[in-house]
């Protein structure tokens, strides 16, 4: 008991800067474990005086590290009251740890300096909670059973929010915090009788949170992630994302109504980095929630509308993420329509936007992006691409005319897109074969006589893609292309061009 008395004296000394609490305590009262409540009440009073700052954590840390474990967790009839006081103290500190910013009205960019104080506070609190839970884990079975359930059920959600917000790099993050956060989560897993993190989050009958800890965590985060508050709560947002990506099928579907709103808020923000973050969240949800759940209550329609509105930009990183997610959503929404070959689907509306952008935007980087994404839509639409031939083929011709750097990314992509178009839209290709042949031959002549920085390897790749398109075009026209090509190799002196034409004719003749 002397050790505990000594710890209380140290607490008073630690707070000696305060003029409100400097009276001596009757240490004779500390002869019984029940009087731990007096110490805890004094600690709470000291913490209140210090407004939950770093000194507050030091006060509690001093007590825990100078007291015997069996004094901290006594076998006592007053255990319920002791637990209540512990919970009250830790909840005060945990509430302070999830930092709410005060200056986001003008959307001021956040800097590391905004989190200096809270980072130091959170690091100390993480260490304190880790030691506290570790001490509880080492207690004998009877003591552990007495304290574990009420303490962990009360503190685990908030402690988990703090730990998960410090598990990955951020403006308030450092390596030591990461280590402490990881240890704390491991202790929570053990105390909740879960086998691993996924079981802790999703829940099983044998754990302290049978419905899953994530349900409680998301409910607790809800006010901080509302439309009015989410920008002022970056730590809460960080926790949401971390938890979301730790959940997978089939467990995530149970919490879909909790995880969708924050993702939609992120997508709707004006900052590209927030939009991309929200889209990645949506992509994870789509990948890990059953299609039937996404279709229920029009959830998938809401997601499609939110994503479609993000297509009117030139930010390639954003567009790349948007289109990947849209392709996944349309596959769910229009699966039944795709069973009938020529049904109009949402692919049509998105392809119209893509073609419009390809027609009007002449930036090289943008052309590279759209020529690549076009391939994915043609592969999904198959025969339905036939509706867009009149609009698509002039775009193909335009892309083939323009050099786009030594790697020739957009021209390689557009040749692959043309190949797929001929493959799927073959019934109508004979009506357009003359135009396709002209633009291909012009392209092949340009490449074979090109004196730019394009390497021979890339030129050969381009010529091979063009040859493949010509061979497929010949099949689609019943062999008419080879007839038109007969003798054309003699018109041009370039060996690369002549060899390509010979290869096309030879290949088709073999077939």
Short mmCIF file of N, CA and C in Angstrom, two decimals, residues 263-269 275 278-279 282 298-312 321-323 325-326 329:
data_model
loop_
_atom_site.label_atom_id
_atom_site.label_comp_id
_atom_site.label_asym_id
_atom_site.label_seq_id
_atom_site.Cartn_x
_atom_site.Cartn_y
_atom_site.Cartn_z
N UNK A 263 -18.33 8.08 -47.76
CA UNK A 263 -17.69 7.96 -49.08
C UNK A 263 -18.34 8.92 -50.08
N UNK A 264 -19.65 9.05 -50.03
CA UNK A 264 -20.36 9.96 -50.94
C UNK A 264 -20.02 11.42 -50.63
N UNK A 265 -19.84 11.74 -49.36
CA UNK A 265 -19.43 13.10 -48.99
C UNK A 265 -18.05 13.42 -49.55
N UNK A 266 -17.16 12.46 -49.51
CA UNK A 266 -15.81 12.67 -50.06
C UNK A 266 -15.85 12.90 -51.56
N UNK A 267 -16.66 12.11 -52.26
CA UNK A 267 -16.77 12.26 -53.72
C UNK A 267 -17.30 13.64 -54.08
N UNK A 268 -18.19 14.15 -53.26
CA UNK A 268 -18.86 15.42 -53.56
C UNK A 268 -17.98 16.63 -53.23
N UNK A 269 -16.83 16.42 -52.64
CA UNK A 269 -15.96 17.54 -52.28
C UNK A 269 -15.29 18.11 -53.54
N UNK A 275 -11.95 13.57 -53.56
CA UNK A 275 -12.77 12.83 -54.52
C UNK A 275 -12.18 11.43 -54.76
N UNK A 278 -12.71 9.17 -51.84
CA UNK A 278 -14.09 8.68 -51.80
C UNK A 278 -14.35 7.61 -52.85
N UNK A 279 -13.80 7.80 -54.05
CA UNK A 279 -13.98 6.82 -55.13
C UNK A 279 -13.34 5.49 -54.76
N UNK A 282 -15.62 3.77 -52.44
CA UNK A 282 -16.75 3.20 -53.17
C UNK A 282 -16.33 1.94 -53.91
N UNK A 298 -32.03 1.12 -54.29
CA UNK A 298 -31.43 2.03 -55.27
C UNK A 298 -30.04 2.50 -54.93
N UNK A 299 -29.33 1.74 -54.09
CA UNK A 299 -27.99 2.18 -53.68
C UNK A 299 -27.05 2.29 -54.89
N UNK A 300 -27.08 1.29 -55.76
CA UNK A 300 -26.18 1.30 -56.92
C UNK A 300 -26.48 2.48 -57.85
N UNK A 301 -27.76 2.84 -57.98
CA UNK A 301 -28.13 4.00 -58.81
C UNK A 301 -27.56 5.29 -58.23
N UNK A 302 -27.61 5.40 -56.91
CA UNK A 302 -27.05 6.58 -56.24
C UNK A 302 -25.55 6.67 -56.50
N UNK A 303 -24.88 5.53 -56.39
CA UNK A 303 -23.43 5.49 -56.63
C UNK A 303 -23.10 5.86 -58.07
N UNK A 304 -23.87 5.32 -59.01
CA UNK A 304 -23.62 5.62 -60.42
C UNK A 304 -23.78 7.12 -60.70
N UNK A 305 -24.83 7.72 -60.16
CA UNK A 305 -25.06 9.15 -60.37
C UNK A 305 -23.93 9.99 -59.79
N UNK A 306 -23.47 9.60 -58.59
CA UNK A 306 -22.38 10.34 -57.95
C UNK A 306 -21.10 10.24 -58.76
N UNK A 307 -20.84 9.08 -59.32
CA UNK A 307 -19.63 8.87 -60.12
C UNK A 307 -19.73 9.54 -61.48
N UNK A 308 -20.89 9.45 -62.11
CA UNK A 308 -21.08 10.04 -63.44
C UNK A 308 -20.81 11.54 -63.42
N UNK A 309 -21.18 12.20 -62.33
CA UNK A 309 -20.99 13.65 -62.25
C UNK A 309 -19.52 14.05 -62.15
N UNK A 310 -18.64 13.08 -61.93
CA UNK A 310 -17.21 13.37 -61.80
C UNK A 310 -16.46 13.24 -63.13
N UNK A 311 -17.16 12.94 -64.21
CA UNK A 311 -16.51 12.68 -65.49
C UNK A 311 -16.10 13.95 -66.25
N UNK A 312 -16.59 15.09 -65.80
CA UNK A 312 -16.34 16.32 -66.55
C UNK A 312 -15.11 17.05 -66.00
N UNK A 321 -9.65 6.58 -61.68
CA UNK A 321 -10.38 5.95 -60.58
C UNK A 321 -11.88 5.94 -60.82
N UNK A 322 -12.40 7.04 -61.38
CA UNK A 322 -13.84 7.13 -61.65
C UNK A 322 -14.27 6.05 -62.63
N UNK A 323 -13.56 5.93 -63.75
CA UNK A 323 -13.97 4.96 -64.78
C UNK A 323 -13.86 3.52 -64.28
N UNK A 325 -14.34 2.50 -61.31
CA UNK A 325 -15.48 2.29 -60.42
C UNK A 325 -16.79 2.22 -61.20
N UNK A 326 -16.93 3.09 -62.20
CA UNK A 326 -18.15 3.10 -63.03
C UNK A 326 -18.32 1.77 -63.75
N UNK A 329 -19.75 -0.66 -61.35
CA UNK A 329 -21.14 -0.37 -61.00
C UNK A 329 -22.08 -0.75 -62.14
#
